[in-house]
Coordinates of N, CA and C in Angstrom, one line a residue:
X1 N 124.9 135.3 97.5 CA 123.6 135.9 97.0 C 123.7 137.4 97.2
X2 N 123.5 138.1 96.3 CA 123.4 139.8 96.0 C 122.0 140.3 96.4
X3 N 121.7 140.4 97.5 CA 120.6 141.4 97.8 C 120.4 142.7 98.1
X4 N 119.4 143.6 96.9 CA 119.2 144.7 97.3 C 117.8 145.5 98.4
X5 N 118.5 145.9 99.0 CA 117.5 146.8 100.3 C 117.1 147.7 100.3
X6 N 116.1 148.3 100.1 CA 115.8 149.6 99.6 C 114.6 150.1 100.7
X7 N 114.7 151.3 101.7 CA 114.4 151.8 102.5 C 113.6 153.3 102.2
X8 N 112.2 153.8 102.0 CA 111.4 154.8 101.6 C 111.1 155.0 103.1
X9 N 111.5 156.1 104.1 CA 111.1 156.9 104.9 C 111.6 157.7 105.4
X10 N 111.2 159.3 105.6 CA 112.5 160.4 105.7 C 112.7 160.9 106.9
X11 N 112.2 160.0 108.0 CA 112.4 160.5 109.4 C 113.7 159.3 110.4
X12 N 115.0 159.6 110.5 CA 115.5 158.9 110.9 C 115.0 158.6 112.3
X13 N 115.1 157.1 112.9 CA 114.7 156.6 113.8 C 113.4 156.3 113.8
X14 N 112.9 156.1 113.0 CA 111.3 155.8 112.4 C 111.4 154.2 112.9
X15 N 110.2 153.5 112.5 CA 110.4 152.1 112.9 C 110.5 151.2 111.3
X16 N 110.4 152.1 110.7 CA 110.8 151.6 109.6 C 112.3 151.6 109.3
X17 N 113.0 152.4 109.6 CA 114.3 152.3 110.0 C 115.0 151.0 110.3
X18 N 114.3 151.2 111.9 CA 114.7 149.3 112.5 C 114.5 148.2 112.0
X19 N 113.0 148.4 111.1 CA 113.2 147.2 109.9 C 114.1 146.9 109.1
X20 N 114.9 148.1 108.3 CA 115.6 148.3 107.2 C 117.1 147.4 108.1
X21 N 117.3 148.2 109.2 CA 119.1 147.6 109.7 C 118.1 146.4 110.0
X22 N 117.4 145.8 110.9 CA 117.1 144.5 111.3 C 117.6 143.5 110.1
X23 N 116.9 143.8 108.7 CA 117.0 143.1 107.1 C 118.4 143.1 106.7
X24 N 119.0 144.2 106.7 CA 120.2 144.3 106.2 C 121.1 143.5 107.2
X25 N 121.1 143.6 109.0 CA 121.8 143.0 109.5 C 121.9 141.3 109.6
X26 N 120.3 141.0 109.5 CA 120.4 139.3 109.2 C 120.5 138.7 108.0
X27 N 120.5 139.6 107.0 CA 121.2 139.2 105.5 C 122.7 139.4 105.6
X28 N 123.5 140.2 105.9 CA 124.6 140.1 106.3 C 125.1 139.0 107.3
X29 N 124.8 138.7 108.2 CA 124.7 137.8 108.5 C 124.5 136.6 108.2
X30 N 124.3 136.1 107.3 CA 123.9 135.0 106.8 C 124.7 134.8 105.2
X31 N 125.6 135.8 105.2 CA 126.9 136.2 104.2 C 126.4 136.7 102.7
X32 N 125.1 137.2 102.7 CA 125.1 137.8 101.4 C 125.5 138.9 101.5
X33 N 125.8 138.9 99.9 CA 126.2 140.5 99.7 C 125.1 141.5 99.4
X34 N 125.2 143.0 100.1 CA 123.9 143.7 101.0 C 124.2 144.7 99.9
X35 N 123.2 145.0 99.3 CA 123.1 146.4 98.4 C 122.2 147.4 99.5
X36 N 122.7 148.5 100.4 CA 121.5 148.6 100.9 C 121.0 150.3 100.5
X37 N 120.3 150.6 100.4 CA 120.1 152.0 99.9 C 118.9 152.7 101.4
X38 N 119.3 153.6 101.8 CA 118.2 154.9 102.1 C 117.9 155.6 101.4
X39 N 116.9 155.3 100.8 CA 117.0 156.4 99.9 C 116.3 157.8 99.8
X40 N 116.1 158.0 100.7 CA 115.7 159.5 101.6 C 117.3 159.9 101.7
X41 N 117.5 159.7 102.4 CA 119.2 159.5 103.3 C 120.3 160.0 102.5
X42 N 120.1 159.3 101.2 CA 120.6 159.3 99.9 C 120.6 160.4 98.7
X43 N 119.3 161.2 99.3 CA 118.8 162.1 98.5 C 118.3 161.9 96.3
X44 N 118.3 160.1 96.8 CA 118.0 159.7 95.4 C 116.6 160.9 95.0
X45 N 116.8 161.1 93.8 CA 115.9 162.2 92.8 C 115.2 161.4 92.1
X46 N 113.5 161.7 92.9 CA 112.6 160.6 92.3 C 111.7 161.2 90.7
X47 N 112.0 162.4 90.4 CA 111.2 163.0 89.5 C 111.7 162.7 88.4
X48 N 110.6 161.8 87.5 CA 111.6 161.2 85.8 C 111.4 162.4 84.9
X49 N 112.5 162.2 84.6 CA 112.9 163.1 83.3 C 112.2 163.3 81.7
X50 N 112.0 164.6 81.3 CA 111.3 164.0 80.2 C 112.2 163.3 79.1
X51 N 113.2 163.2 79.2 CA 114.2 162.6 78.1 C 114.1 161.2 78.7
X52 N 113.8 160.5 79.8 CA 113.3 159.4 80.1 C 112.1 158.5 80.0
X53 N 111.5 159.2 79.5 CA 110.1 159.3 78.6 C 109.9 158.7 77.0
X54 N 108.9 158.1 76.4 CA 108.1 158.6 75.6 C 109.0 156.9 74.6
X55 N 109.9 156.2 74.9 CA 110.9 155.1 74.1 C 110.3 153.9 75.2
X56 N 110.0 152.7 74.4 CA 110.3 151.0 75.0 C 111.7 151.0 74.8
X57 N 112.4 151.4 74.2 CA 114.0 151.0 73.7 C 114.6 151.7 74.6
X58 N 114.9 152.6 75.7 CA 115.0 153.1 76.4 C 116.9 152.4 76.6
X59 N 117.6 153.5 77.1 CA 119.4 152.8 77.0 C 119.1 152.7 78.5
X60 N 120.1 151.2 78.8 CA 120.1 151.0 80.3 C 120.9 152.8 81.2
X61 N 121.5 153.4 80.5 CA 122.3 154.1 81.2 C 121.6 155.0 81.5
X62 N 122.0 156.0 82.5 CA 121.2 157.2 82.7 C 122.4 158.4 82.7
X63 N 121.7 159.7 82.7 CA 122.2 161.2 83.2 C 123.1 161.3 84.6
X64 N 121.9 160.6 85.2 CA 121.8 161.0 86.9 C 122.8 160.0 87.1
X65 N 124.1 160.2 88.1 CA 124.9 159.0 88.4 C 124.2 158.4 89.5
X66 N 122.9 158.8 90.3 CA 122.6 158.0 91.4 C 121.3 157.1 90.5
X67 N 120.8 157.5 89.5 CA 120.0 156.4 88.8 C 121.0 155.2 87.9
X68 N 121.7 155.9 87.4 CA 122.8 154.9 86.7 C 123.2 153.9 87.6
X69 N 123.4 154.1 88.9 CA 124.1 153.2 89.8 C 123.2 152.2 90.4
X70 N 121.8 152.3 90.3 CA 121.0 151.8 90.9 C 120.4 150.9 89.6
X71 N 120.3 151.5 88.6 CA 119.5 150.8 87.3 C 121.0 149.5 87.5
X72 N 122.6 150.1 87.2 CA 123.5 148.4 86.9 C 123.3 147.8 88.3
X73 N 122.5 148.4 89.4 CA 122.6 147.3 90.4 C 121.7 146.8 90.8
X74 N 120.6 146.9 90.2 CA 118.9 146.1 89.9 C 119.4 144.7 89.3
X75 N 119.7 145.1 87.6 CA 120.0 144.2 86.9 C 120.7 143.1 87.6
X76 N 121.6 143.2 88.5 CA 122.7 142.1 89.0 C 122.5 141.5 90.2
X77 N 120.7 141.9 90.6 CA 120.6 141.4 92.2 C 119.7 139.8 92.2
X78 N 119.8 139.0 93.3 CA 119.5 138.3 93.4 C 117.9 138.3 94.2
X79 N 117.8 138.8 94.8 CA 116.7 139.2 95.4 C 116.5 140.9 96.1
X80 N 114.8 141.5 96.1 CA 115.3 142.6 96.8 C 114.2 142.5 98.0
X81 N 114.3 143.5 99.0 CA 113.7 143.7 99.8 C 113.2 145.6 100.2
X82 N 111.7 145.5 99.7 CA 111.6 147.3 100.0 C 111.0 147.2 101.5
X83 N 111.0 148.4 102.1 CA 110.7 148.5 103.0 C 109.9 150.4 103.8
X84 N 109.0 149.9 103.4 CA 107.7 151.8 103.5 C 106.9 151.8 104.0
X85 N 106.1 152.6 104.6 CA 105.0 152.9 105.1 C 103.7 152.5 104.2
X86 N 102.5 152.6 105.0 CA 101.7 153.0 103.6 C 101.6 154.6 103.9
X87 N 101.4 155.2 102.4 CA 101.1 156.8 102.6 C 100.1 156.7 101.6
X88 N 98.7 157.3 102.0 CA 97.4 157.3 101.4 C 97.5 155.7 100.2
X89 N 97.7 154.9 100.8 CA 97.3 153.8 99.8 C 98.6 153.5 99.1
X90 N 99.9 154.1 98.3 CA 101.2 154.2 98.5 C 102.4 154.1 98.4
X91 N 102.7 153.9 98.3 CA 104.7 153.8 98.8 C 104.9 155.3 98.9
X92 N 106.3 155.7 99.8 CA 106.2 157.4 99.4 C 107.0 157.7 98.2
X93 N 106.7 158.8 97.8 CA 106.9 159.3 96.2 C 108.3 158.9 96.5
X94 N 109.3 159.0 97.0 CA 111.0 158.5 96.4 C 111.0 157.3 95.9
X95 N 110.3 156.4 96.7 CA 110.2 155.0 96.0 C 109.5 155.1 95.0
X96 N 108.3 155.5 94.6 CA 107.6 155.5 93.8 C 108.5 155.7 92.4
X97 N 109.4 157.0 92.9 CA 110.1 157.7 91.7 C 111.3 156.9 91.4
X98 N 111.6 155.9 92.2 CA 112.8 154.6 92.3 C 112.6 154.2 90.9
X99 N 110.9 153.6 91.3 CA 110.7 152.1 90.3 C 110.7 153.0 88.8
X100 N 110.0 154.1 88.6 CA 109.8 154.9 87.3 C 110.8 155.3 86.7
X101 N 112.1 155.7 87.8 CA 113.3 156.1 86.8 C 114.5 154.7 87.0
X102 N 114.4 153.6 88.0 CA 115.0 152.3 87.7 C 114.5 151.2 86.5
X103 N 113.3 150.7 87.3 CA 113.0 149.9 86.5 C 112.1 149.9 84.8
X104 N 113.3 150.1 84.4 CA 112.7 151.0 82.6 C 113.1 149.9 81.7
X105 N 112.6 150.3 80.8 CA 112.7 148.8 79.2 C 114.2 149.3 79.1
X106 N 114.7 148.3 78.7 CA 116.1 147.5 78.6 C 117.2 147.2 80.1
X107 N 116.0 147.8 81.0 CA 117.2 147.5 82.6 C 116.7 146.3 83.1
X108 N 114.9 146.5 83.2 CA 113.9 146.3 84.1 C 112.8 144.9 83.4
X109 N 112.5 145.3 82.2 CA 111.3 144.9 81.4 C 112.1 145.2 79.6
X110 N 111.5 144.2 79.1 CA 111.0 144.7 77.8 C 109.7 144.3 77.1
X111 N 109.4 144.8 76.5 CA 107.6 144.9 75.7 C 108.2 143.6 74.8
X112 N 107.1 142.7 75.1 CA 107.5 141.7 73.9 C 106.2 141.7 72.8
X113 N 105.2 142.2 72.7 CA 104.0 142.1 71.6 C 103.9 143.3 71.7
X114 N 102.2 143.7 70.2 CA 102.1 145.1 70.4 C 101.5 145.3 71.7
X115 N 100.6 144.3 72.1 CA 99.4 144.2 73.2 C 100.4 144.8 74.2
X116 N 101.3 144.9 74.5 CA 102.1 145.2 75.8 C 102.1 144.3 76.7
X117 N 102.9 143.1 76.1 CA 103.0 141.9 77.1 C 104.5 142.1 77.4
X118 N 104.7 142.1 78.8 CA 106.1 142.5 79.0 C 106.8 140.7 79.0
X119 N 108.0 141.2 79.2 CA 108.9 140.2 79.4 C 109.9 140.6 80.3
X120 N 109.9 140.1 81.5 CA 110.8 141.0 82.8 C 112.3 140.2 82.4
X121 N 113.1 141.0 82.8 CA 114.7 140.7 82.3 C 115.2 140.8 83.9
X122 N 114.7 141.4 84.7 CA 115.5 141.2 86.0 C 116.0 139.6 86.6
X123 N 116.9 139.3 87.0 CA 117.2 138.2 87.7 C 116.4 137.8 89.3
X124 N 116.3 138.7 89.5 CA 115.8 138.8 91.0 C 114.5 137.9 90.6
X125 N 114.4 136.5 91.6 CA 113.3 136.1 91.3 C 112.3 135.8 92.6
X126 N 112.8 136.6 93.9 CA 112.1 136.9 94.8 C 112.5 138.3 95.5
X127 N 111.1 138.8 96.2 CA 111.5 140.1 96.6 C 110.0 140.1 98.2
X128 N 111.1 141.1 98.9 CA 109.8 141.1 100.1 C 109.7 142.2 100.2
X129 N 108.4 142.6 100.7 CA 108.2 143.9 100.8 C 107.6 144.0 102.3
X130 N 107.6 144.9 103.0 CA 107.9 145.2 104.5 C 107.0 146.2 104.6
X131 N 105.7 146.3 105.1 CA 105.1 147.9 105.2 C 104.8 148.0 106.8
X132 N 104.5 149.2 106.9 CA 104.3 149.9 108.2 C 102.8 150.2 107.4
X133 N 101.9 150.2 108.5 CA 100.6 150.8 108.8 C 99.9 151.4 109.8
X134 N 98.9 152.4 109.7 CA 98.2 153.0 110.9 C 96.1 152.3 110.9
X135 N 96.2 151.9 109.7 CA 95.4 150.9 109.0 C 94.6 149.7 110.0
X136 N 93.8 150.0 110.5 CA 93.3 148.3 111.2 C 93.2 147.2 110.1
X137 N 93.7 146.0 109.9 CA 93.3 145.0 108.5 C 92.7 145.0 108.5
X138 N 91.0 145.4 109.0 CA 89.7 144.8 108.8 C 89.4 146.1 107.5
X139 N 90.0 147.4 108.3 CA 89.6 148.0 107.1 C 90.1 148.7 106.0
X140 N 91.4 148.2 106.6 CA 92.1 148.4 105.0 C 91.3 147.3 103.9
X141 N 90.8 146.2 104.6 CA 90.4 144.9 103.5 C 89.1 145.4 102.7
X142 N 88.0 146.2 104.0 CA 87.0 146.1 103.8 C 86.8 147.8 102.4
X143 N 87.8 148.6 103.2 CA 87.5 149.8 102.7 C 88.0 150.4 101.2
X144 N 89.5 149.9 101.2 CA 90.7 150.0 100.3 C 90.7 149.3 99.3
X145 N 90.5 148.1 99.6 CA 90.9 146.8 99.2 C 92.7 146.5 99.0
X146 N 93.0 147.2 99.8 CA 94.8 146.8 99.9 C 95.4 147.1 99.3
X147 N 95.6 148.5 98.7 CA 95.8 149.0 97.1 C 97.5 148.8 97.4
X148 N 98.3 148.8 98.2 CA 100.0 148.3 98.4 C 99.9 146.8 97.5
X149 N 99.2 145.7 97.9 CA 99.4 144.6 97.1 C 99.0 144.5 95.9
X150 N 98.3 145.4 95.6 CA 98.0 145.4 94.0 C 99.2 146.3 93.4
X151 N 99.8 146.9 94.1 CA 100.8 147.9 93.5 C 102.0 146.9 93.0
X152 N 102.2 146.2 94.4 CA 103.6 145.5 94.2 C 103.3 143.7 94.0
X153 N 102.3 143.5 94.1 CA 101.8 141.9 93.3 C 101.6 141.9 92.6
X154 N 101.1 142.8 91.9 CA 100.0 142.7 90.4 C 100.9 143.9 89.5
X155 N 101.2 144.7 89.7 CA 101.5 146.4 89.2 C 103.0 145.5 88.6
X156 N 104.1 145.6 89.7 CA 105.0 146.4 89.5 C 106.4 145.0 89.6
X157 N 106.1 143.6 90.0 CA 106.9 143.2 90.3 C 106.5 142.4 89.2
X158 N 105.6 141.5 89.3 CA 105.8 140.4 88.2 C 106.2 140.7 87.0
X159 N 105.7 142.2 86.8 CA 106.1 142.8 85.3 C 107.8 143.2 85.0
X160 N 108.2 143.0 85.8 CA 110.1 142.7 85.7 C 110.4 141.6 85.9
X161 N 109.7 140.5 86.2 CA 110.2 139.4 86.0 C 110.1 139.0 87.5
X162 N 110.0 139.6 88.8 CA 110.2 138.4 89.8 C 108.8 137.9 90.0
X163 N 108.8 136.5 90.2 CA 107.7 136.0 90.3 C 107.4 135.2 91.9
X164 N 108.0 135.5 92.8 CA 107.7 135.4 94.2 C 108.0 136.6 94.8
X165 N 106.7 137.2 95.0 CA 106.6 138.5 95.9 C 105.8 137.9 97.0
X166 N 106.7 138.3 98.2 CA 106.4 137.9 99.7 C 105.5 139.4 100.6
X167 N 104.7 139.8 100.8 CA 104.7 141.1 102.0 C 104.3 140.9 103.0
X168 N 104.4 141.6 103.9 CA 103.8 141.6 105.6 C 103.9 143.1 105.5
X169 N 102.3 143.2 106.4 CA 102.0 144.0 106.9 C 102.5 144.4 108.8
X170 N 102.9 145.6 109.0 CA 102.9 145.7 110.6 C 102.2 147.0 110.8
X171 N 101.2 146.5 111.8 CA 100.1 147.5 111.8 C 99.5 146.9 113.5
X172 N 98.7 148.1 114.2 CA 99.0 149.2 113.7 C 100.6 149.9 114.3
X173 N 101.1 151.0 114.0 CA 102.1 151.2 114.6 C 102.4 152.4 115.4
X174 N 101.3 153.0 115.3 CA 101.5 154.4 116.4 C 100.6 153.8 117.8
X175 N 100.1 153.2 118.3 CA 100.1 152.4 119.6 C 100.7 151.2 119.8
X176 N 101.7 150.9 118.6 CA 102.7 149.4 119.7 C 103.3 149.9 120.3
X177 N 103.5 148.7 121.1 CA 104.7 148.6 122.5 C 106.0 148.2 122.0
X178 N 106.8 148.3 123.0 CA 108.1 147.9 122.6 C 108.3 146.4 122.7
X179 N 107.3 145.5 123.7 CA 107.5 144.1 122.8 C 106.4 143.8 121.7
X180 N 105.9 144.4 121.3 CA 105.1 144.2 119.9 C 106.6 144.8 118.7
X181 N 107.0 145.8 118.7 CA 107.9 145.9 118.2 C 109.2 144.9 117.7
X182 N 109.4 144.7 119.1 CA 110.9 143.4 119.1 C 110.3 142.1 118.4
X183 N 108.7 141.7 118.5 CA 108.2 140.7 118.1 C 108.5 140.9 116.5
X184 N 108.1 142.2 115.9 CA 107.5 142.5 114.4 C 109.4 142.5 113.9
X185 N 110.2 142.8 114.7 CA 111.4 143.1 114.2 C 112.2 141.8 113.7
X186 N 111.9 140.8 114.6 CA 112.4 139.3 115.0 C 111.5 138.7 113.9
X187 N 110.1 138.9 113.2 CA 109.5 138.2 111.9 C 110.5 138.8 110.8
X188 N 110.5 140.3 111.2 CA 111.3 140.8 109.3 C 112.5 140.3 109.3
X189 N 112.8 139.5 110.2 CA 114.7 138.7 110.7 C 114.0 137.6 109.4
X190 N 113.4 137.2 110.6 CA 112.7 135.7 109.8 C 112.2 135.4 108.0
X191 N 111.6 136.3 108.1 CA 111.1 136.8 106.7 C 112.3 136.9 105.2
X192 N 113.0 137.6 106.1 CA 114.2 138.2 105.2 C 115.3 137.0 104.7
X193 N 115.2 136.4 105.8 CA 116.5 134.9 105.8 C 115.6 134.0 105.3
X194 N 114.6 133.9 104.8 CA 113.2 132.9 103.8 C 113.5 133.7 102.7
X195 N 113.8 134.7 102.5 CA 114.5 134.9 101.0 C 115.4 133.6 100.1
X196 N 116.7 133.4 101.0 CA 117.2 132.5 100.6 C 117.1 131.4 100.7
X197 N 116.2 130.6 101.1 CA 116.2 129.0 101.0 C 115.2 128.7 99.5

């Protein structure tokens, strides 16, 4: 099984971090093949191009060799796993700028009516998503309304085709401890290896 990992936060040793190797190390472990990206780290260039713009017909290839390499390695994944903070409601702009210059008509999606009914072409037919929060649940629920799961449930995933989107929230994170930590690290184990069955 081909899994891609994709990690949005630019402070190494973050606890998002630990999530990212936690996921990659018990997918590895369990013998898939690990696509894993930092993409901070990476210095992936989230800003789309206006020649990437304005076509549904859009060519899978790109300009950029670090978009080209990520658009043929979407197409061929079996599941992915993101992993980000929330930032004002969110993902941070690199990710953000991932999904807008990856997932494009003919890699990601294609428009199948005028209405704009997509038809997702990705293979990937589960994906988890991992967030960090400073958020209490009561009021992200009450105040926000959760605007991350509308982004990546409703927005951004089904419309390429995967149709089991998993998330967990870990919150809050600037007062846990370090066995609250080892607890949240040992679920994204767990979580991650529920990919594959």
């Amino acid at each position: 099984m081909r899994v891609g990992v994709y990690l949005a936060h630019p402070r190494a040793g973050s606890f998002n971090h630990a999530l990212f190797e936690a996921v990659v190390d018990e997918l590895r472990g369990r013998g898939c093949e690990v696509l894993a990206h930092d993409l901070c780290a990476e210095g992936f260039p989230p800003v789309l191009r206006a020649d990437e713009t304005g076509t549904v017909q859009a060519a899978p290839g790109a300009q950029d060799s670090q978009v080209a390499l990520h658009r043929s390695e979407v197409a061929m994944l079996d599941a992915m796993v993101f992993v980000h903070p929330n930032w004002w409601g969110m993902p941070p702009a690199v990710l953000a700028g991932w999904v807008q210059r990856v997932f494009v008509p003919g890699v990601a999606y294609k428009l199948g009516s005028a209405q704009g009914e997509p038809a997702g072409l990705l293979r990937a037919g589960r994906a988890l998503v991992l967030n960090t929060s400073d958020t209490p649940a009561e009021r992200e629920a009450d105040e926000f309304g959760d605007p991350l799961e509308r982004i990546w449930a409703a927005c951004v995933l089904p419309y390429v085709g995967v149709v089991d989107v998993r998330r967990v929230v870990f919150r809050t994170v600037s007062d846990s401890g370090d066995d609250v930590r080892a607890d949240w690290l040992a679920r994204a184990r767990r979580e991650a290896a529920a990919l594959l069955g």
